Coordinates of C-alpha atoms in Angstrom, one line a residue:
Chain O
X273 CA -0.3 -0.5 0.0
X274 CA 2.5 2.3 1.3
X275 CA 4.7 1.0 -2.3
X276 CA 2.6 3.8 -3.9
X277 CA 4.8 6.3 -2.9
X278 CA 7.3 5.2 -4.8
X279 CA 5.9 5.3 -8.2
X280 CA 6.0 8.3 -9.8
X281 CA 10.0 7.7 -9.7
X282 CA 9.9 4.8 -10.7
X283 CA 7.7 4.6 -13.6
X284 CA 9.5 7.7 -15.1
X285 CA 12.4 6.2 -14.7
X286 CA 11.9 3.2 -16.3
X287 CA 10.5 4.5 -19.1
X288 CA 13.5 6.4 -19.8
X289 CA 15.9 3.9 -19.1
X290 CA 13.7 1.2 -21.8
X291 CA 13.8 4.3 -24.1
X292 CA 17.4 4.3 -24.1
X293 CA 17.4 1.2 -25.3
X294 CA 15.2 1.6 -28.8
X295 CA 16.2 5.1 -29.2
X296 CA 17.0 4.9 -32.8
X297 CA 13.0 3.8 -34.2
X298 CA 12.3 7.7 -33.4
X299 CA 8.6 6.6 -34.4
X300 CA 8.0 4.3 -32.1
X301 CA 9.6 6.2 -28.7
X302 CA 7.7 8.8 -29.7
X303 CA 4.5 7.1 -29.7
X304 CA 6.0 4.9 -27.1
X305 CA 6.6 7.7 -24.3
X306 CA 3.0 9.7 -25.2
X307 CA 2.1 6.2 -23.8
X308 CA 4.4 6.5 -20.5
X309 CA 3.5 9.9 -19.8
X310 CA -0.4 9.3 -19.5
X311 CA 0.3 6.4 -17.6
X312 CA 2.5 8.1 -15.3
X313 CA 0.0 10.7 -15.1
X314 CA -3.5 8.4 -14.6
X315 CA -1.1 6.5 -11.5
X316 CA -0.2 9.6 -10.2
X317 CA -3.8 11.0 -10.6
X318 CA -5.4 7.5 -8.7
X319 CA -2.3 8.5 -5.7
X320 CA -3.9 11.7 -5.4
X321 CA -7.6 10.8 -4.9
X322 CA -5.9 8.6 -2.5
X323 CA -4.1 10.4 -0.9
X324 CA -6.8 12.8 -0.7
X325 CA -9.1 10.5 0.7
X326 CA -6.6 9.0 3.4
X327 CA -4.1 10.9 4.7
X328 CA -0.1 10.6 4.0
X329 CA 1.2 7.8 2.5
X330 CA 4.4 7.5 4.0
X331 CA 7.3 4.8 2.9
X332 CA 10.2 3.6 4.7
X333 CA 12.4 2.7 1.7
X334 CA 14.1 -1.2 2.8
X335 CA 11.5 -1.0 5.8
X336 CA 14.4 0.7 7.7
X337 CA 12.6 3.0 10.0
X338 CA 11.6 6.6 9.9
X339 CA 14.6 8.5 11.0
X340 CA 17.6 6.0 10.4
X341 CA 16.5 5.5 6.6
X342 CA 14.8 7.0 3.5
X343 CA 11.0 8.4 4.1
X344 CA 9.3 9.3 0.7
X345 CA 5.9 11.6 2.1
X346 CA 3.3 11.7 -0.7
X347 CA 1.1 14.2 1.6
X348 CA -0.9 16.3 -0.1
X349 CA 1.3 19.2 -0.8
X350 CA 4.1 17.0 -2.4
X351 CA 1.1 14.8 -4.9
X352 CA -0.9 18.2 -6.0
X353 CA 2.7 19.4 -7.4
X354 CA 4.1 15.9 -8.7
X355 CA 0.4 16.1 -10.5
X356 CA 1.2 19.0 -11.6
X357 CA 4.6 17.8 -13.6
X358 CA 3.3 15.3 -14.9
X359 CA 0.2 17.7 -16.6
X360 CA 3.1 19.4 -17.9
X361 CA 5.2 16.3 -19.2
X362 CA 2.1 15.7 -21.1
X363 CA 1.7 18.4 -22.6
X364 CA 5.2 18.7 -23.7
X365 CA 5.5 15.0 -24.6
X366 CA 3.6 16.0 -27.6
X367 CA 4.8 19.1 -28.2
X368 CA 8.1 17.6 -28.7
X369 CA 8.0 16.0 -32.1
X370 CA 6.4 19.2 -33.4
X371 CA 9.9 20.9 -31.9
X372 CA 12.4 19.0 -32.2
X373 CA 14.1 17.7 -35.3
X374 CA 14.0 13.8 -35.4
X375 CA 17.9 13.8 -35.3
X376 CA 17.6 15.5 -31.6
X377 CA 14.2 13.4 -30.9
X378 CA 17.0 10.0 -31.4
X379 CA 19.6 11.4 -29.0
X380 CA 18.3 10.4 -26.0
X381 CA 15.4 13.3 -25.8
X382 CA 12.9 11.3 -24.4
X383 CA 15.4 9.5 -21.9
X384 CA 16.4 12.5 -20.4
X385 CA 12.7 13.8 -20.3
X386 CA 11.6 10.9 -18.4
X387 CA 14.4 11.1 -16.1
X388 CA 14.1 15.2 -15.6
X389 CA 10.3 14.3 -14.8
X390 CA 11.1 11.3 -12.4
X391 CA 13.9 13.7 -10.3
X392 CA 11.6 16.4 -9.9
X393 CA 8.9 14.0 -8.5
X394 CA 11.3 12.7 -6.4
X395 CA 12.3 15.4 -5.1
X396 CA 8.7 17.0 -4.4
X397 CA 8.4 13.3 -2.6
X398 CA 11.5 13.0 -0.4
X399 CA 11.5 12.8 3.3
X400 CA 14.8 13.7 3.7
X401 CA 17.6 16.4 3.3
X402 CA 20.0 14.8 1.9
X403 CA 17.7 12.4 -0.4
X404 CA 16.4 15.6 -2.1
X405 CA 19.9 16.8 -2.7
X406 CA 20.0 13.8 -4.5
X407 CA 16.9 14.3 -6.3
X408 CA 17.6 17.7 -7.3
X409 CA 21.0 16.7 -8.9
X410 CA 18.9 13.8 -10.8
X411 CA 16.4 16.4 -11.9
X412 CA 20.0 18.6 -12.8
X413 CA 21.6 15.6 -14.9
X414 CA 18.4 14.9 -17.1
X415 CA 18.7 18.9 -17.5
X416 CA 22.5 19.3 -18.7
X417 CA 21.3 16.7 -21.2
X418 CA 18.6 18.6 -22.2
X419 CA 20.3 21.5 -22.6
X420 CA 23.1 20.9 -24.6
X421 CA 20.7 18.9 -27.1
X422 CA 21.1 20.4 -30.6
X423 CA 24.4 21.9 -30.0
X424 CA 24.3 25.1 -30.9
X425 CA 27.2 27.6 -30.4
X426 CA 24.8 29.8 -28.6
X427 CA 23.9 26.8 -25.5
X428 CA 26.8 25.5 -25.3
X429 CA 28.1 28.6 -24.4
X430 CA 25.0 29.4 -21.9
X431 CA 24.3 25.8 -20.5
X432 CA 28.3 26.0 -19.6
X433 CA 27.0 29.4 -16.9
X434 CA 23.8 26.7 -16.6
X435 CA 25.9 24.0 -14.8
X436 CA 28.4 25.6 -12.8
X437 CA 25.6 27.9 -10.8
X438 CA 23.9 24.9 -10.2
X439 CA 27.3 22.8 -9.2
X440 CA 28.0 25.2 -6.8
X441 CA 25.1 25.9 -5.8
X442 CA 25.1 22.0 -5.3
X443 CA 28.3 22.1 -3.5
X444 CA 26.8 24.9 -1.2
X445 CA 23.6 22.7 -0.2
X446 CA 26.0 19.4 1.0
X447 CA 27.9 21.9 3.1
X448 CA 24.7 23.0 4.7
X449 CA 23.6 19.7 5.2
X450 CA 26.8 19.3 6.9
X451 CA 26.2 22.1 9.1
X452 CA 22.8 21.4 9.7
X453 CA 23.8 18.1 10.9
X454 CA 26.7 18.7 13.2
X455 CA 23.7 20.6 15.3
X456 CA 20.7 18.9 14.9
X457 CA 22.4 15.1 14.6
X458 CA 19.9 14.4 11.5
X459 CA 18.8 15.2 7.6
X460 CA 15.3 13.8 8.4
X461 CA 13.4 16.7 7.7
X462 CA 10.6 15.1 10.6
X463 CA 13.2 15.0 13.2
X464 CA 14.8 18.0 11.9
X465 CA 12.0 19.8 13.0
X466 CA 11.7 18.5 15.9
X467 CA 14.9 18.6 16.9
X468 CA 14.8 22.3 15.6
X469 CA 11.7 22.6 18.0
X470 CA 13.1 21.3 21.0
X471 CA 15.7 24.6 21.0
X472 CA 13.3 26.8 20.0
X473 CA 15.7 27.4 16.3
X474 CA 18.2 29.1 18.9
X475 CA 21.7 30.3 18.7
X476 CA 23.5 28.7 14.9
X477 CA 20.5 27.5 13.5
X478 CA 18.5 30.1 12.6
X479 CA 22.5 30.9 10.3
X480 CA 22.1 27.9 8.5
X481 CA 18.5 28.5 7.9
X482 CA 19.3 31.6 6.1
X483 CA 22.2 29.5 4.1
X484 CA 19.0 26.8 3.0
X485 CA 17.8 30.2 2.1
X486 CA 20.4 30.8 0.4
X487 CA 21.1 27.2 -1.8
X488 CA 16.8 26.9 -2.8
X489 CA 16.7 30.7 -3.3
X490 CA 19.3 29.9 -6.1
X491 CA 17.6 27.1 -8.1
X492 CA 14.1 29.5 -7.5
X493 CA 16.1 32.9 -9.2
X494 CA 15.2 35.1 -6.0
X495 CA 16.3 38.8 -6.0
X496 CA 19.7 39.0 -6.1
X497 CA 20.5 35.4 -7.0
X498 CA 18.4 35.2 -10.5
X499 CA 21.2 37.0 -12.9
X500 CA 22.2 33.0 -14.8
X501 CA 18.8 32.5 -15.2
X502 CA 16.9 34.5 -17.7
X503 CA 19.2 33.2 -21.0
X504 CA 20.1 29.2 -20.3
X505 CA 17.2 29.0 -20.5
X506 CA 16.1 30.8 -23.7
X507 CA 18.9 28.8 -25.6
X508 CA 17.7 25.4 -25.7
X509 CA 14.9 24.0 -27.7
X510 CA 11.3 25.3 -27.5
X511 CA 10.1 22.3 -25.5
X512 CA 13.2 22.1 -23.3
X513 CA 12.4 25.6 -22.4
X514 CA 9.0 25.0 -21.5
X515 CA 9.8 22.2 -19.7
X516 CA 12.9 24.3 -17.8
X517 CA 9.6 27.1 -17.3
X518 CA 7.8 24.6 -15.6
X519 CA 9.2 22.9 -13.2
X520 CA 12.3 23.6 -12.7
X521 CA 12.6 27.2 -10.5
X522 CA 9.7 25.3 -8.9
X523 CA 11.2 23.1 -6.7
X524 CA 13.4 25.7 -5.6
X525 CA 10.1 27.3 -4.3
X526 CA 8.6 23.8 -3.0
X527 CA 12.3 23.6 -1.0
X528 CA 11.8 27.1 0.6
X529 CA 8.6 26.4 1.6
X530 CA 8.4 22.8 3.2
X531 CA 12.0 23.5 4.9
X532 CA 10.5 27.5 6.2
X533 CA 6.9 25.9 6.9
X534 CA 8.1 22.2 8.2
X535 CA 11.4 23.0 9.8
X536 CA 12.8 26.7 10.5
X537 CA 8.9 28.1 11.8
X538 CA 10.3 29.8 14.8
X539 CA 12.0 32.9 14.3
X540 CA 9.7 34.7 12.2
X541 CA 10.2 38.0 13.0
X542 CA 13.9 37.8 10.5
X543 CA 13.3 35.3 8.4
X544 CA 10.1 35.5 6.8
X545 CA 10.1 39.7 6.6
X546 CA 13.8 38.4 5.2
X547 CA 12.0 36.6 2.8
X548 CA 8.6 39.9 1.9
X549 CA 11.7 42.3 1.3
X550 CA 13.4 40.0 -1.3
X551 CA 9.6 39.0 -2.7
X552 CA 9.6 42.6 -3.7
X553 CA 12.8 43.3 -5.4
X554 CA 12.1 40.0 -6.7
X555 CA 8.8 41.1 -8.4
X556 CA 10.0 45.0 -9.5
X557 CA 13.9 43.2 -11.3
X558 CA 12.3 40.3 -13.2
X559 CA 9.8 42.4 -14.7
X560 CA 11.8 45.3 -15.2
X561 CA 13.9 42.7 -17.0
X562 CA 11.0 41.2 -19.1
X563 CA 10.2 45.1 -20.3
X564 CA 13.7 45.7 -21.3
X565 CA 13.6 43.7 -24.3
X566 CA 12.5 43.0 -27.5
X567 CA 13.6 39.0 -27.3
X568 CA 9.9 37.2 -27.2
X569 CA 11.8 34.4 -25.3
X570 CA 13.4 37.0 -23.0
X571 CA 10.6 38.4 -22.3
X572 CA 8.8 34.7 -21.3
X573 CA 12.2 34.0 -19.5
X574 CA 12.3 37.3 -17.5
X575 CA 8.5 36.5 -16.5
X576 CA 9.5 33.2 -14.5
X577 CA 10.9 35.6 -11.8
X578 CA 8.3 38.4 -10.5
X579 CA 6.4 34.8 -9.5
X580 CA 8.6 33.7 -8.0
X581 CA 8.3 36.3 -6.4
X582 CA 4.7 36.0 -5.3
X583 CA 5.2 32.5 -4.5
X584 CA 8.2 33.9 -2.0
X585 CA 5.4 36.8 -0.9
X586 CA 3.0 33.8 0.6
X587 CA 5.6 32.0 2.6
X588 CA 7.0 35.7 4.1
X589 CA 3.2 36.8 5.2
X590 CA 3.6 33.2 6.8
X591 CA -0.4 33.0 7.6
X592 CA -2.8 30.1 6.4
X593 CA -4.4 32.9 3.6
X594 CA -1.2 34.2 1.6
X595 CA 0.3 29.9 2.6
X596 CA -3.1 29.1 0.5
X597 CA -2.3 31.8 -2.5
X598 CA 1.5 30.2 -2.4
X599 CA 0.4 27.0 -3.4
X600 CA -2.5 28.1 -5.6
X601 CA -0.1 30.5 -8.0
X602 CA 3.1 27.8 -7.7
X603 CA 0.1 25.1 -9.3
X604 CA -1.0 27.9 -11.5
X605 CA 2.2 28.9 -12.3
X606 CA 3.9 25.8 -13.6
X607 CA 0.5 25.0 -15.9
X608 CA 0.6 28.8 -17.0
X609 CA 4.9 28.8 -17.9
X610 CA 4.8 25.5 -19.8
X611 CA 1.4 27.1 -21.7
X612 CA 3.8 30.3 -22.7
X613 CA 7.0 28.6 -23.2
X614 CA 5.2 26.6 -25.8
X615 CA 3.1 29.0 -27.1
X616 CA 6.6 31.6 -27.9
X617 CA 8.7 28.6 -29.5
X618 CA 5.9 28.7 -31.5
X619 CA 5.7 32.4 -32.5
X620 CA 10.0 33.1 -33.1
X621 CA 8.7 29.4 -35.2
X622 CA 7.1 30.5 -37.3
X623 CA 7.6 34.2 -37.7
X624 CA 11.0 32.8 -37.8
X625 CA 12.8 35.2 -35.4
X626 CA 12.8 35.8 -31.6
X627 CA 13.1 39.4 -32.7
X628 CA 9.8 42.4 -31.6
X629 CA 11.3 44.7 -33.7
X630 CA 11.1 42.4 -37.4
X631 CA 7.8 40.8 -36.9
X632 CA 4.1 42.3 -37.1
X633 CA 1.0 41.0 -38.2
X634 CA 0.7 37.3 -37.4
X635 CA -2.9 36.9 -36.4
X636 CA -3.7 36.6 -40.2
X637 CA -2.0 33.3 -40.6
X638 CA -2.2 32.5 -37.1
X639 CA -5.3 33.3 -35.6
X640 CA -5.2 30.2 -33.2
X641 CA -2.4 30.6 -31.7
X642 CA -2.5 34.8 -32.1
X643 CA -5.4 34.4 -29.4
X644 CA -3.9 31.6 -27.1
X645 CA -1.5 34.2 -26.6
X646 CA -3.7 36.5 -25.9
X647 CA -5.5 34.8 -23.6
X648 CA -2.2 33.0 -22.0
X649 CA -0.8 36.3 -21.5
X650 CA -4.4 37.6 -19.1
X651 CA -4.5 34.0 -17.8
X652 CA -0.6 35.1 -16.6
X653 CA -1.2 38.5 -15.6
X654 CA -3.8 37.4 -12.7
X655 CA -7.5 39.0 -14.4
X656 CA -10.3 37.1 -13.2
X657 CA -11.7 35.0 -14.2
X658 CA -8.2 33.1 -14.8
X659 CA -6.5 30.8 -12.2
X660 CA -3.3 33.4 -12.1
X661 CA -6.0 36.1 -10.5
X662 CA -7.8 32.9 -7.8
X663 CA -3.6 33.3 -6.5
X664 CA -3.3 36.6 -6.5
X665 CA -6.4 37.1 -5.1
X666 CA -5.1 34.7 -1.6
X667 CA -1.7 36.4 -1.4
X668 CA -3.0 40.3 -1.4
X669 CA -5.7 38.7 1.2
X670 CA -3.2 37.2 3.0
X671 CA -1.2 40.4 3.1
X672 CA -3.1 42.9 3.4
X673 CA -4.7 40.6 7.0
X674 CA -1.2 41.0 8.1
X675 CA -0.6 44.5 7.2
X676 CA 2.2 43.9 4.3
X677 CA 0.8 47.6 2.7
X678 CA 3.9 47.6 0.9
X679 CA 4.3 44.5 -0.4
X680 CA 0.6 44.6 -1.3
X681 CA 1.1 47.9 -3.7
X682 CA 4.3 45.9 -5.1
X683 CA 3.0 43.0 -6.0
X684 CA -0.3 45.0 -7.6
X685 CA 2.1 47.6 -9.7
X686 CA 4.3 44.6 -11.0
X687 CA 1.1 42.6 -11.9
X688 CA -0.1 45.3 -14.1
X689 CA 3.8 45.4 -15.8
X690 CA 4.0 42.0 -16.0
X691 CA 0.7 42.8 -18.2
X692 CA 2.2 45.2 -20.1
X693 CA 5.3 43.5 -21.1
X694 CA 3.1 40.2 -22.2
X695 CA 0.7 42.1 -24.3
X696 CA 3.4 44.1 -25.7
X697 CA 3.8 40.6 -27.8
X698 CA 0.5 40.8 -29.0
X699 CA 0.7 43.7 -30.1
X700 CA 3.6 44.0 -31.7
X701 CA 3.5 40.3 -33.2
X702 CA 0.5 39.5 -34.0
X703 CA -1.2 42.7 -34.7
X704 CA -0.3 45.0 -37.7
X705 CA -1.2 44.8 -41.3
X706 CA -1.5 42.3 -43.2
X707 CA 2.3 40.5 -44.7
X708 CA 3.7 37.8 -46.5
X709 CA 3.6 34.9 -44.4
X710 CA 7.0 34.6 -43.4
X711 CA 8.1 31.4 -43.3
X712 CA 6.0 29.7 -45.7
X713 CA 7.5 26.2 -44.8
X714 CA 7.0 26.3 -41.2
X715 CA 2.9 27.1 -42.0
X716 CA 1.7 23.2 -41.0
X717 CA 3.9 22.2 -39.1
X718 CA 3.6 25.7 -36.6
X719 CA 0.4 25.4 -37.1
X720 CA -0.5 22.6 -35.3
X721 CA 2.6 23.8 -32.6
X722 CA -0.3 25.6 -30.6
X723 CA -2.3 22.9 -29.5
X724 CA -0.1 21.5 -26.5
X725 CA -0.9 25.1 -25.1
X726 CA -4.5 24.8 -26.0
X727 CA -4.3 21.8 -23.3
X728 CA -2.3 23.2 -20.4
X729 CA -4.4 26.4 -21.0
X730 CA -7.7 24.7 -20.9
X731 CA -6.3 23.2 -17.0
X732 CA -5.0 26.7 -16.8
X733 CA -9.2 28.1 -16.6
X734 CA -10.6 25.0 -15.2
X735 CA -8.5 26.2 -12.0
X736 CA -9.9 29.4 -12.0
X737 CA -13.6 28.9 -13.0
X738 CA -13.6 25.7 -10.9
X739 CA -12.4 27.6 -8.0
X740 CA -15.1 26.3 -5.7
X741 CA -13.8 22.9 -6.2
X742 CA -9.8 23.0 -6.0
X743 CA -10.2 25.6 -3.4
X744 CA -11.3 23.4 -0.5
X745 CA -8.1 21.0 -1.6
X746 CA -6.2 23.7 -1.3
X747 CA -7.0 25.0 2.4
X748 CA -6.4 21.6 3.4
X749 CA -3.0 21.7 2.3
X750 CA -2.6 25.0 4.0
X751 CA -4.5 24.2 7.4
X752 CA -2.0 20.9 7.0
X753 CA 1.1 23.2 6.3
X754 CA 0.5 25.9 9.3
X755 CA 0.8 22.5 11.6
X756 CA 4.2 21.2 11.3
X757 CA 3.5 18.5 14.0
X758 CA 0.7 16.4 11.3
X759 CA 3.9 16.1 9.2
X760 CA 6.0 15.1 12.0
X761 CA 3.5 12.7 13.6
X762 CA 3.3 11.2 9.6
X763 CA 6.7 10.8 9.6
X764 CA 8.0 10.3 12.6
X765 CA 4.3 7.6 14.1
X766 CA 4.2 8.3 17.2
Chain A
X247 CA 42.1 17.8 15.2
X248 CA 38.7 19.0 13.6
X249 CA 39.2 22.7 14.1
X250 CA 42.3 21.9 10.9
X251 CA 40.2 19.9 9.6
X252 CA 36.9 22.9 9.4
X253 CA 40.3 25.2 8.1
X254 CA 41.5 22.7 5.5
X255 CA 38.3 22.8 4.4
X256 CA 38.3 26.9 4.1
X257 CA 41.6 27.4 2.4
X258 CA 40.3 24.7 -0.2
X259 CA 37.4 26.6 -0.4
X260 CA 39.3 30.0 -0.7
X261 CA 41.3 28.6 -3.8
X262 CA 38.2 26.8 -5.1
X263 CA 36.2 30.2 -5.5
X264 CA 39.6 31.9 -6.4
X265 CA 39.4 29.9 -9.3
X266 CA 35.9 29.7 -9.8
X267 CA 36.2 33.3 -10.4
X268 CA 38.9 33.6 -13.5
X269 CA 38.3 33.6 -17.0
X270 CA 40.2 30.6 -18.8
X271 CA 37.4 27.7 -18.5
X272 CA 39.7 24.8 -17.1
X273 CA 40.6 27.4 -13.9
X274 CA 37.0 27.4 -13.4
X275 CA 37.0 24.0 -13.8
X276 CA 39.1 23.1 -11.2
X277 CA 37.6 25.8 -9.4
X278 CA 34.3 23.4 -8.7
X279 CA 36.6 20.4 -8.0
X280 CA 38.5 22.0 -5.1
X281 CA 34.8 23.4 -4.1
X282 CA 33.5 20.0 -3.9
X283 CA 36.6 18.4 -2.0
X284 CA 35.8 21.3 0.6
X285 CA 32.5 20.0 1.4
X286 CA 33.6 16.6 1.2
X287 CA 36.0 17.3 3.6
X288 CA 33.7 19.0 6.0
X289 CA 30.9 16.5 5.6
X290 CA 33.5 14.6 7.2
X291 CA 34.4 16.6 9.4
X292 CA 31.1 17.7 11.3
X293 CA 30.3 13.5 12.3
X294 CA 33.3 13.9 14.4
X295 CA 36.8 12.8 14.0
X296 CA 37.7 9.8 15.9
X297 CA 40.6 7.0 15.2
X298 CA 40.0 3.4 16.7
X299 CA 36.6 3.2 16.6
X300 CA 34.1 1.3 15.2
X301 CA 31.5 2.6 12.3
X302 CA 28.9 0.2 14.5
X303 CA 26.4 1.1 17.5
X304 CA 25.9 -1.7 19.0
X305 CA 24.4 -1.5 23.2
X306 CA 26.5 -0.1 24.9
X307 CA 29.4 0.6 23.1
X308 CA 29.5 4.4 24.3
X309 CA 32.4 5.0 21.4
X310 CA 31.7 4.7 18.0
X311 CA 32.4 6.3 14.9
X312 CA 29.3 7.9 12.7
X313 CA 28.5 5.7 9.5
X314 CA 25.8 8.6 8.0
X315 CA 29.1 11.4 7.0
X316 CA 30.4 8.6 5.0
X317 CA 27.5 7.2 4.0
X318 CA 26.8 11.4 2.4
X319 CA 30.5 11.6 1.5
X320 CA 30.0 8.4 -0.9
X321 CA 26.9 9.7 -2.4
X322 CA 28.5 13.0 -2.7
X323 CA 31.6 12.2 -4.2
X324 CA 30.2 10.0 -6.8
X325 CA 27.8 13.1 -8.1
X326 CA 30.3 15.3 -8.1
X327 CA 33.1 13.0 -9.7
X328 CA 29.8 12.9 -12.7
X329 CA 28.7 16.5 -12.7
X330 CA 32.8 17.3 -12.9
X331 CA 33.5 15.3 -16.4
X332 CA 30.3 15.8 -17.3
X333 CA 31.7 19.8 -17.4
X334 CA 34.5 18.9 -19.0
X335 CA 33.1 17.6 -21.8
X336 CA 31.1 20.5 -21.9
X337 CA 33.8 22.5 -21.5
X338 CA 35.6 21.2 -24.3
X339 CA 33.0 21.7 -27.3
X340 CA 31.8 24.1 -26.1
X341 CA 35.4 26.0 -26.2
X342 CA 36.0 24.4 -29.4
X343 CA 32.7 25.5 -31.4
X344 CA 32.5 29.2 -30.2
X345 CA 37.2 29.7 -30.7
X346 CA 37.3 30.6 -27.4
X347 CA 38.0 29.7 -23.2
X348 CA 38.1 33.3 -22.2
X349 CA 34.9 33.8 -19.9
X350 CA 34.9 37.4 -21.0
X351 CA 34.6 36.8 -25.0
X352 CA 31.7 34.2 -23.4
X353 CA 29.5 36.2 -22.5
X354 CA 27.2 36.7 -25.0
X355 CA 25.3 40.4 -25.8
X356 CA 23.7 38.8 -28.9
X357 CA 19.7 38.4 -27.4
X358 CA 19.1 42.2 -27.1

């Protein structure tokens, strides 16, 4: 029964290994990958229902009891995020054949892809800090494989920076775990939480907490550690960009959410106040970046950063409402970033350039793509009734409840600027005089490219319109997150 | 003993960061190697250093070596080994295709 918790990690891993053996039969691999991704989504869906109805599934690997062995904890937060990850995976696997050349597909794209899904799911599910590091490495290794796929000049140049910053922050992560281990004598999250609670997070523990934040903030691209993000994210193939934009920074945000609600939640005045200031700066700098460029891919990549700011704001305010806002926004942002990267990838493909100054009038040739782009911009900016609105509403309500007026105003202004930066793509790229079709031979493929994004946008709209149905689950999660005892009890079984 | 090891790890970190800030790609990679050595040494130190004590925990034995940091290091070493070899290949390809291994010229300002 509890073995269910390992399936979201194991299934994609096995699928990835299996596909590596037959990588030259492109058509077969393509169809098998679609089948595997859908099966995986269904399995995770079933586990989600199981967790929602019956509570946490805790798996002690190799039957080593909780504080001694490695545990996988499928609680409602983790499994919700794994479910979202798999929704993105299905959309990406349908987008991949349109976006990649056959040669790139046969060079183990699907293997790396499933390894990435496996690593991300593992990072969400693990209940052990060192294991979290290992899963970070699994997903990073897969991402290194994906980012160099295609072997372009700029791509190799940017991937070096990407690998270096991640390698450096991983080493800091190991060092920080060593620090924590020397103080509390455990790497199990539940036991660490218990021991930190016993001493009321005194002395060096807050320093260690900040070190953890530094590591996760590097992965999540929080101000001032976001500078590495935009360019490596736009240099690979659009499908890889979509996966990165949707999943990788969110793992960092999840780690901050987990550690700072579960383990380091006793010095809120110091750590969480810092988060609020950094969240404000992250929003402003991210959106300034998005406004400063004419490259449509870069605009979307910069828009990852203010979204991280919004989520961090919820963690910083640290009330039940704001945490539920963070969780809602996390799910929303994974879906919409996947959709947006697919859409700009398709736009750049059909226009033959990603420079806004050289585009115009695309809507006459690609109406579906244009309107999907418009819709995605509205969802991202948080116009009601879409999902971005619900997340932002909860975050703002949380902020106002704690009288953090300045962060609320910053959030509102940056939402408006996000809308402006996105609408610019629509106005200058799609509107305007009817021109000759830029790259005629790409027309047929280009029209099919936008469809996976339509699927993701449907999910996003459902999240917004059907907030009535989803909100109780999110509320349960945030109540659960605010009471770390529940997590500790379910893992240590006291 | 722990103090000496901590200082040694600190020196490794310093040298690593110095190398990381250089322009030549190979030096940067050596820098990451030094930093990971520092981190591994640090984990070992954090589990307290003892000589002659067995790494087991049976009842009644007071003096034992903590086996967990060693298991952690082993995992971490393997990972950093893998990443470093990948980085070397990547750096070789990048330097060959871009025609330079100078980070100053690998900045890439052609997106704006």
